[in-house]
């Protein structure tokens, strides 16, 4: 029995794909920073606000290629938002650090993440606990189809 729900799911996933094209993540609303960066570049700044780290660690964390990270870091360095330092324990290891100029951008990106999660929370609260369990089950089963 077709309820056309499958068409609605297909349409929704197509919208998500279109929205997320060339993006590392999905955040609701608009970025509040005046600095023109990609969401990946903003996410890198947010990661670096937590601690200095290596190119390889960032690539692993974001599940993107080291080459993509290198390209993003080059632009961030050209904009004076990050700078490299050598590891105190191994001179061969380069750690990337935020500049003071980058901190507000990193904080705004973290706030954007929090606002997105809050939007999801507000939306899910419109459903009963039982309905939330059905939604959770559906999402888990749908995610399994992508594996």
GROMACS .gro file of N, CA and C in nm:
model
  441
    1UNK      N    1   0.085  -0.119   0.000
    1UNK     CA    2   0.000   0.000   0.000
    1UNK      C    3   0.088   0.124   0.000
    2UNK      N    4   0.076   0.202  -0.102
    2UNK     CA    5   0.157   0.323  -0.114
    2UNK      C    6   0.085   0.441  -0.051
    3UNK      N    7   0.152   0.507   0.038
    3UNK     CA    8   0.092   0.625   0.103
    3UNK      C    9   0.155   0.754   0.052
    4UNK      N   10   0.243   0.742  -0.043
    4UNK     CA   11   0.318   0.854  -0.098
    4UNK      C   12   0.419   0.909   0.002
    5UNK      N   13   0.427   0.848   0.120
    5UNK     CA   14   0.528   0.888   0.217
    5UNK      C   15   0.667   0.861   0.161
    6UNK      N   16   0.680   0.752   0.086
    6UNK     CA   17   0.811   0.721   0.028
    6UNK      C   18   0.855   0.830  -0.069
    7UNK      N   19   0.760   0.891  -0.142
    7UNK     CA   20   0.794   1.003  -0.230
    7UNK      C   21   0.836   1.126  -0.150
    8UNK      N   22   0.770   1.147  -0.039
    8UNK     CA   23   0.805   1.260   0.047
    8UNK      C   24   0.945   1.241   0.106
    9UNK      N   25   0.976   1.118   0.145
    9UNK     CA   26   1.110   1.087   0.197
    9UNK      C   27   1.214   1.111   0.089
   10UNK      N   28   1.186   1.062  -0.032
   10UNK     CA   29   1.278   1.080  -0.144
   10UNK      C   30   1.300   1.228  -0.172
   11UNK      N   31   1.194   1.306  -0.174
   11UNK     CA   32   1.204   1.450  -0.198
   11UNK      C   33   1.285   1.518  -0.088
   12UNK      N   34   1.260   1.480   0.037
   12UNK     CA   35   1.332   1.537   0.150
   12UNK      C   36   1.482   1.508   0.138
   13UNK      N   37   1.517   1.383   0.109
   13UNK     CA   38   1.658   1.347   0.098
   13UNK      C   39   1.724   1.420  -0.020
   14UNK      N   40   1.651   1.441  -0.127
   14UNK     CA   41   1.705   1.519  -0.240
   14UNK      C   42   1.732   1.663  -0.199
   15UNK      N   43   1.641   1.721  -0.121
   15UNK     CA   44   1.662   1.857  -0.071
   15UNK      C   45   1.785   1.863   0.020
   16UNK      N   46   1.801   1.764   0.104
   16UNK     CA   47   1.917   1.759   0.193
   16UNK      C   48   2.045   1.751   0.111
   17UNK      N   49   2.046   1.666   0.010
   17UNK     CA   50   2.165   1.652  -0.076
   17UNK      C   51   2.198   1.784  -0.146
   18UNK      N   52   2.096   1.850  -0.197
   18UNK     CA   53   2.118   1.976  -0.265
   18UNK      C   54   2.171   2.081  -0.168
   19UNK      N   55   2.115   2.088  -0.049
   19UNK     CA   56   2.157   2.183   0.053
   19UNK      C   57   2.301   2.155   0.097
   20UNK      N   58   2.334   2.029   0.109
   20UNK     CA   59   2.464   1.989   0.164
   20UNK      C   60   2.574   1.978   0.059
   21UNK      N   61   2.541   2.002  -0.066
   21UNK     CA   62   2.640   1.986  -0.172
   21UNK      C   63   2.766   2.066  -0.140
   22UNK      N   64   2.879   1.998  -0.145
   22UNK     CA   65   3.010   2.057  -0.116
   22UNK      C   66   3.023   2.112   0.025
   23UNK      N   67   2.945   2.060   0.117
   23UNK     CA   68   2.955   2.102   0.257
   23UNK      C   69   2.992   1.981   0.341
   24UNK      N   70   3.062   2.008   0.447
   24UNK     CA   71   3.102   1.902   0.539
   24UNK      C   72   2.991   1.870   0.638
   25UNK      N   73   2.904   1.967   0.663
   25UNK     CA   74   2.802   1.951   0.766
   25UNK      C   75   2.677   2.028   0.728
   26UNK      N   76   2.569   2.000   0.799
   26UNK     CA   77   2.445   2.072   0.776
   26UNK      C   78   2.414   2.153   0.901
   27UNK      N   79   2.409   2.283   0.883
   27UNK     CA   80   2.372   2.373   0.992
   27UNK      C   81   2.251   2.453   0.946
   28UNK      N   82   2.154   2.469   1.035
   28UNK     CA   83   2.034   2.544   1.001
   28UNK      C   84   2.058   2.693   1.021
   29UNK      N   85   1.993   2.774   0.938
   29UNK     CA   86   2.009   2.918   0.950
   29UNK      C   87   2.134   2.965   0.878
   30UNK      N   88   2.162   3.092   0.894
   30UNK     CA   89   2.276   3.154   0.826
   30UNK      C   90   2.390   3.179   0.924
   31UNK      N   91   2.510   3.173   0.871
   31UNK     CA   92   2.629   3.206   0.947
   31UNK      C   93   2.626   3.355   0.980
   32UNK      N   94   2.663   3.390   1.100
   32UNK     CA   95   2.660   3.530   1.143
   32UNK      C   96   2.793   3.602   1.122
   33UNK      N   97   2.896   3.529   1.085
   33UNK     CA   98   3.028   3.589   1.064
   33UNK      C   99   3.030   3.667   0.933
   34UNK      N  100   3.097   3.781   0.934
   34UNK     CA  101   3.112   3.861   0.812
   34UNK      C  102   3.226   3.810   0.724
   35UNK      N  103   3.308   3.723   0.779
   35UNK     CA  104   3.421   3.668   0.704
   35UNK      C  105   3.369   3.557   0.613
   36UNK      N  106   3.403   3.565   0.486
   36UNK     CA  107   3.354   3.468   0.389
   36UNK      C  108   3.442   3.343   0.389
   37UNK      N  109   3.393   3.240   0.456
   37UNK     CA  110   3.462   3.112   0.465
   37UNK      C  111   3.365   3.000   0.431
   38UNK      N  112   3.419   2.887   0.393
   38UNK     CA  113   3.334   2.770   0.373
   38UNK      C  114   3.299   2.713   0.510
   39UNK      N  115   3.197   2.629   0.514
   39UNK     CA  116   3.161   2.567   0.642
   39UNK      C  117   3.275   2.479   0.692
   40UNK      N  118   3.349   2.416   0.601
   40UNK     CA  119   3.464   2.335   0.642
   40UNK      C  120   3.571   2.422   0.707
   41UNK      N  121   3.600   2.537   0.647
   41UNK     CA  122   3.699   2.627   0.705
   41UNK      C  123   3.654   2.676   0.843
   42UNK      N  124   3.527   2.710   0.855
   42UNK     CA  125   3.475   2.752   0.986
   42UNK      C  126   3.485   2.638   1.086
   43UNK      N  127   3.456   2.517   1.042
   43UNK     CA  128   3.462   2.402   1.131
   43UNK      C  129   3.607   2.376   1.176
   44UNK      N  130   3.702   2.395   1.085
   44UNK     CA  131   3.842   2.381   1.123
   44UNK      C  132   3.880   2.481   1.232
   45UNK      N  133   3.833   2.604   1.218
   45UNK     CA  134   3.861   2.705   1.321
   45UNK      C  135   3.801   2.663   1.455
   46UNK      N  136   3.679   2.609   1.450
   46UNK     CA  137   3.615   2.563   1.574
   46UNK      C  138   3.698   2.451   1.638
   47UNK      N  139   3.746   2.357   1.557
   47UNK     CA  140   3.830   2.249   1.610
   47UNK      C  141   3.958   2.304   1.672
   48UNK      N  142   4.019   2.401   1.603
   48UNK     CA  143   4.144   2.458   1.653
   48UNK      C  144   4.123   2.543   1.778
   49UNK      N  145   4.001   2.590   1.800
   49UNK     CA  146   3.974   2.667   1.922
   49UNK      C  147   3.978   2.575   2.044
   50UNK      N  148   3.959   2.446   2.023
   50UNK     CA  149   3.965   2.349   2.133
   50UNK      C  150   4.109   2.314   2.168
   51UNK      N  151   4.194   2.299   2.066
   51UNK     CA  152   4.336   2.273   2.088
   51UNK      C  153   4.409   2.277   1.955
   52UNK      N  154   4.537   2.317   1.957
   52UNK     CA  155   4.616   2.309   1.834
   52UNK      C  156   4.624   2.163   1.790
   53UNK      N  157   4.624   2.143   1.660
   53UNK     CA  158   4.627   2.006   1.610
   53UNK      C  159   4.694   2.000   1.473
   54UNK      N  160   4.712   1.878   1.425
   54UNK     CA  161   4.782   1.856   1.298
   54UNK      C  162   4.683   1.848   1.182
   55UNK      N  163   4.738   1.865   1.063
   55UNK     CA  164   4.661   1.848   0.940
   55UNK      C  165   4.598   1.709   0.937
   56UNK      N  166   4.677   1.607   0.967
   56UNK     CA  167   4.627   1.469   0.961
   56UNK      C  168   4.513   1.445   1.059
   57UNK      N  169   4.524   1.499   1.179
   57UNK     CA  170   4.418   1.481   1.279
   57UNK      C  171   4.289   1.549   1.233
   58UNK      N  172   4.301   1.669   1.173
   58UNK     CA  173   4.181   1.738   1.124
   58UNK      C  174   4.116   1.659   1.011
   59UNK      N  175   4.197   1.604   0.920
   59UNK     CA  176   4.144   1.524   0.810
   59UNK      C  177   4.069   1.403   0.865
   60UNK      N  178   4.126   1.340   0.965
   60UNK     CA  179   4.062   1.223   1.026
   60UNK      C  180   3.932   1.262   1.096
   61UNK      N  181   3.934   1.370   1.171
   61UNK     CA  182   3.816   1.415   1.245
   61UNK      C  183   3.701   1.449   1.151
   62UNK      N  184   3.732   1.515   1.040
   62UNK     CA  185   3.628   1.558   0.946
   62UNK      C  186   3.599   1.456   0.836
   63UNK      N  187   3.675   1.348   0.833
   63UNK     CA  188   3.660   1.246   0.729
   63UNK      C  189   3.672   1.305   0.589
   64UNK      N  190   3.774   1.388   0.572
   64UNK     CA  191   3.804   1.444   0.440
   64UNK      C  192   3.952   1.417   0.410
   65UNK      N  193   3.990   1.437   0.287
   65UNK     CA  194   4.128   1.407   0.247
   65UNK      C  195   4.225   1.508   0.308
   66UNK      N  196   4.347   1.464   0.337
   66UNK     CA  197   4.449   1.558   0.383
   66UNK      C  198   4.472   1.672   0.285
   67UNK      N  199   4.459   1.644   0.154
   67UNK     CA  200   4.476   1.749   0.053
   67UNK      C  201   4.370   1.858   0.069
   68UNK      N  202   4.246   1.818   0.098
   68UNK     CA  203   4.139   1.917   0.119
   68UNK      C  204   4.167   2.002   0.242
   69UNK      N  205   4.220   1.939   0.347
   69UNK     CA  206   4.255   2.014   0.468
   69UNK      C  207   4.368   2.111   0.439
   70UNK      N  208   4.470   2.066   0.366
   70UNK     CA  209   4.583   2.152   0.331
   70UNK      C  210   4.535   2.275   0.255
   71UNK      N  211   4.445   2.255   0.160
   71UNK     CA  212   4.391   2.367   0.082
   71UNK      C  213   4.316   2.465   0.172
   72UNK      N  214   4.233   2.413   0.261
   72UNK     CA  215   4.156   2.499   0.353
   72UNK      C  216   4.249   2.573   0.448
   73UNK      N  217   4.349   2.503   0.500
   73UNK     CA  218   4.444   2.566   0.593
   73UNK      C  219   4.523   2.677   0.525
   74UNK      N  220   4.560   2.656   0.398
   74UNK     CA  221   4.635   2.758   0.323
   74UNK      C  222   4.555   2.887   0.316
   75UNK      N  223   4.426   2.876   0.285
   75UNK     CA  224   4.343   2.997   0.277
   75UNK      C  225   4.331   3.062   0.415
   76UNK      N  226   4.311   2.982   0.518
   76UNK     CA  227   4.299   3.037   0.654
   76UNK      C  228   4.428   3.105   0.696
   77UNK      N  229   4.542   3.047   0.658
   77UNK     CA  230   4.671   3.109   0.691
   77UNK      C  231   4.688   3.239   0.613
   78UNK      N  232   4.651   3.239   0.485
   78UNK     CA  233   4.659   3.361   0.403
   78UNK      C  234   4.574   3.474   0.461
   79UNK      N  235   4.466   3.438   0.529
   79UNK     CA  236   4.376   3.537   0.589
   79UNK      C  237   4.419   3.573   0.732
   80UNK      N  238   4.532   3.521   0.775
   80UNK     CA  239   4.586   3.546   0.910
   80UNK      C  240   4.491   3.498   1.020
   81UNK      N  241   4.426   3.384   0.995
   81UNK     CA  242   4.335   3.327   1.094
   81UNK      C  243   4.400   3.212   1.171
   82UNK      N  244   4.505   3.155   1.114
   82UNK     CA  245   4.577   3.046   1.181
   82UNK      C  246   4.727   3.064   1.158
   83UNK      N  247   4.806   2.997   1.242
   83UNK     CA  248   4.951   2.998   1.223
   83UNK      C  249   5.008   2.864   1.270
   84UNK      N  250   5.119   2.821   1.208
   84UNK     CA  251   5.179   2.693   1.246
   84UNK      C  252   5.282   2.709   1.357
   85UNK      N  253   5.295   2.606   1.439
   85UNK     CA  254   5.404   2.596   1.536
   85UNK      C  255   5.455   2.452   1.533
   86UNK      N  256   5.576   2.434   1.579
   86UNK     CA  257   5.632   2.299   1.588
   86UNK      C  258   5.590   2.237   1.720
   87UNK      N  259   5.568   2.108   1.718
   87UNK     CA  260   5.537   2.033   1.839
   87UNK      C  261   5.656   2.040   1.934
   88UNK      N  262   5.629   2.054   2.063
   88UNK     CA  263   5.736   2.058   2.162
   88UNK      C  264   5.805   1.922   2.176
   89UNK      N  265   5.734   1.816   2.141
   89UNK     CA  266   5.789   1.681   2.159
   89UNK      C  267   5.849   1.623   2.031
   90UNK      N  268   5.815   1.682   1.915
   90UNK     CA  269   5.865   1.629   1.788
   90UNK      C  270   5.870   1.742   1.686
   91UNK      N  271   5.991   1.788   1.654
   91UNK     CA  272   6.008   1.901   1.561
   91UNK      C  273   5.952   1.875   1.421
   92UNK      N  274   5.930   1.750   1.387
   92UNK     CA  275   5.877   1.719   1.254
   92UNK      C  276   5.727   1.744   1.245
   93UNK      N  277   5.660   1.755   1.360
   93UNK     CA  278   5.514   1.769   1.364
   93UNK      C  279   5.476   1.917   1.369
   94UNK      N  280   5.390   1.956   1.276
   94UNK     CA  281   5.339   2.094   1.271
   94UNK      C  282   5.200   2.097   1.333
   95UNK      N  283   5.182   2.185   1.429
   95UNK     CA  284   5.051   2.206   1.491
   95UNK      C  285   4.995   2.338   1.442
   96UNK      N  286   4.867   2.338   1.411
   96UNK     CA  287   4.800   2.460   1.367
   96UNK      C  288   4.728   2.524   1.485
   97UNK      N  289   4.736   2.657   1.493
   97UNK     CA  290   4.682   2.734   1.604
   97UNK      C  291   4.596   2.848   1.551
   98UNK      N  292   4.499   2.891   1.631
   98UNK     CA  293   4.416   3.006   1.596
   98UNK      C  294   4.487   3.136   1.629
   99UNK      N  295   4.459   3.238   1.550
   99UNK     CA  296   4.499   3.374   1.587
   99UNK      C  297   4.382   3.435   1.665
  100UNK      N  298   4.407   3.546   1.730
  100UNK     CA  299   4.301   3.616   1.803
  100UNK      C  300   4.187   3.655   1.708
  101UNK      N  301   4.224   3.691   1.586
  101UNK     CA  302   4.125   3.731   1.484
  101UNK      C  303   4.026   3.618   1.454
  102UNK      N  304   4.071   3.493   1.467
  102UNK     CA  305   3.987   3.378   1.431
  102UNK      C  306   3.894   3.334   1.542
  103UNK      N  307   3.926   3.369   1.666
  103UNK     CA  308   3.849   3.319   1.780
  103UNK      C  309   3.700   3.352   1.770
  104UNK      N  310   3.660   3.476   1.738
  104UNK     CA  311   3.515   3.504   1.727
  104UNK      C  312   3.446   3.420   1.618
  105UNK      N  313   3.516   3.392   1.510
  105UNK     CA  314   3.458   3.310   1.402
  105UNK      C  315   3.437   3.168   1.452
  106UNK      N  316   3.536   3.115   1.522
  106UNK     CA  317   3.526   2.979   1.578
  106UNK      C  318   3.412   2.972   1.679
  107UNK      N  319   3.399   3.074   1.761
  107UNK     CA  320   3.292   3.077   1.862
  107UNK      C  321   3.155   3.086   1.795
  108UNK      N  322   3.145   3.165   1.690
  108UNK     CA  323   3.017   3.178   1.618
  108UNK      C  324   2.980   3.045   1.555
  109UNK      N  325   3.078   2.974   1.501
  109UNK     CA  326   3.049   2.844   1.439
  109UNK      C  327   3.000   2.745   1.544
  110UNK      N  328   3.062   2.746   1.661
  110UNK     CA  329   3.018   2.659   1.770
  110UNK      C  330   2.875   2.695   1.811
  111UNK      N  331   2.845   2.825   1.816
  111UNK     CA  332   2.710   2.870   1.850
  111UNK      C  333   2.610   2.826   1.743
  112UNK      N  334   2.653   2.826   1.617
  112UNK     CA  335   2.568   2.781   1.506
  112UNK      C  336   2.534   2.632   1.523
  113UNK      N  337   2.633   2.553   1.564
  113UNK     CA  338   2.609   2.412   1.593
  113UNK      C  339   2.504   2.398   1.704
  114UNK      N  340   2.523   2.473   1.811
  114UNK     CA  341   2.431   2.466   1.925
  114UNK      C  342   2.290   2.507   1.884
  115UNK      N  343   2.279   2.612   1.802
  115UNK     CA  344   2.147   2.658   1.756
  115UNK      C  345   2.079   2.553   1.668
  116UNK      N  346   2.157   2.484   1.585
  116UNK     CA  347   2.101   2.378   1.501
  116UNK      C  348   2.046   2.265   1.588
  117UNK      N  349   2.125   2.222   1.687
  117UNK     CA  350   2.078   2.116   1.777
  117UNK      C  351   1.956   2.161   1.855
  118UNK      N  352   1.952   2.288   1.894
  118UNK     CA  353   1.835   2.340   1.966
  118UNK      C  354   1.711   2.337   1.876
  119UNK      N  355   1.728   2.368   1.748
  119UNK     CA  356   1.616   2.361   1.653
  119UNK      C  357   1.562   2.219   1.644
  120UNK      N  358   1.653   2.122   1.637
  120UNK     CA  359   1.610   1.982   1.634
  120UNK      C  360   1.535   1.947   1.763
  121UNK      N  361   1.588   1.992   1.876
  121UNK     CA  362   1.526   1.963   2.005
  121UNK      C  363   1.384   2.021   2.011
  122UNK      N  364   1.369   2.147   1.969
  122UNK     CA  365   1.237   2.210   1.971
  122UNK      C  366   1.139   2.135   1.881
  123UNK      N  367   1.185   2.093   1.766
  123UNK     CA  368   1.099   2.020   1.672
  123UNK      C  369   1.056   1.886   1.730
  124UNK      N  370   1.149   1.812   1.785
  124UNK     CA  371   1.118   1.677   1.836
  124UNK      C  372   1.026   1.684   1.958
  125UNK      N  373   1.029   1.794   2.031
  125UNK     CA  374   0.943   1.808   2.149
  125UNK      C  375   0.795   1.815   2.113
  126UNK      N  376   0.765   1.838   1.987
  126UNK     CA  377   0.626   1.844   1.942
  126UNK      C  378   0.563   1.704   1.933
  127UNK      N  379   0.647   1.600   1.950
  127UNK     CA  380   0.601   1.462   1.940
  127UNK      C  381   0.603   1.395   2.077
  128UNK      N  382   0.513   1.299   2.094
  128UNK     CA  383   0.510   1.223   2.219
  128UNK      C  384   0.635   1.135   2.227
  129UNK      N  385   0.661   1.082   2.345
  129UNK     CA  386   0.775   0.992   2.363
  129UNK      C  387   0.764   0.871   2.271
  130UNK      N  388   0.643   0.817   2.258
  130UNK     CA  389   0.624   0.702   2.168
  130UNK      C  390   0.650   0.740   2.023
  131UNK      N  391   0.603   0.857   1.982
  131UNK     CA  392   0.627   0.903   1.845
  131UNK      C  393   0.777   0.926   1.822
  132UNK      N  394   0.844   0.980   1.923
  132UNK     CA  395   0.988   1.002   1.912
  132UNK      C  396   1.062   0.870   1.892
  133UNK      N  397   1.016   0.766   1.959
  133UNK     CA  398   1.077   0.633   1.944
  133UNK      C  399   1.058   0.580   1.803
  134UNK      N  400   0.941   0.604   1.743
  134UNK     CA  401   0.915   0.562   1.605
  134UNK      C  402   1.008   0.639   1.510
  135UNK      N  403   1.020   0.769   1.532
  135UNK     CA  404   1.109   0.851   1.448
  135UNK      C  405   1.253   0.801   1.460
  136UNK      N  406   1.296   0.776   1.582
  136UNK     CA  407   1.432   0.726   1.607
  136UNK      C  408   1.454   0.593   1.536
  137UNK      N  409   1.357   0.504   1.547
  137UNK     CA  410   1.367   0.373   1.482
  137UNK      C  411   1.375   0.390   1.330
  138UNK      N  412   1.290   0.476   1.275
  138UNK     CA  413   1.291   0.500   1.131
  138UNK      C  414   1.427   0.554   1.086
  139UNK      N  415   1.480   0.653   1.157
  139UNK     CA  416   1.609   0.711   1.119
  139UNK      C  417   1.721   0.608   1.128
  140UNK      N  418   1.719   0.525   1.230
  140UNK     CA  419   1.820   0.420   1.243
  140UNK      C  420   1.811   0.321   1.127
  141UNK      N  421   1.689   0.281   1.092
  141UNK     CA  422   1.672   0.187   0.981
  141UNK      C  423   1.711   0.250   0.848
  142UNK      N  424   1.678   0.377   0.831
  142UNK     CA  425   1.716   0.447   0.708
  142UNK      C  426   1.868   0.458   0.700
  143UNK      N  427   1.932   0.491   0.810
  143UNK     CA  428   2.078   0.501   0.812
  143UNK      C  429   2.143   0.368   0.775
  144UNK      N  430   2.083   0.258   0.818
  144UNK     CA  431   2.135   0.125   0.784
  144UNK      C  432   2.133   0.101   0.633
  145UNK      N  433   2.035   0.159   0.564
  145UNK     CA  434   2.024   0.142   0.419
  145UNK      C  435   2.141   0.209   0.345
  146UNK      N  436   2.203   0.307   0.411
  146UNK     CA  437   2.315   0.379   0.348
  146UNK      C  438   2.447   0.305   0.364
  147UNK      N  439   2.448   0.200   0.445
  147UNK     CA  440   2.574   0.126   0.469
  147UNK      C  441   2.599   0.023   0.363
   0.00000   0.00000   0.00000
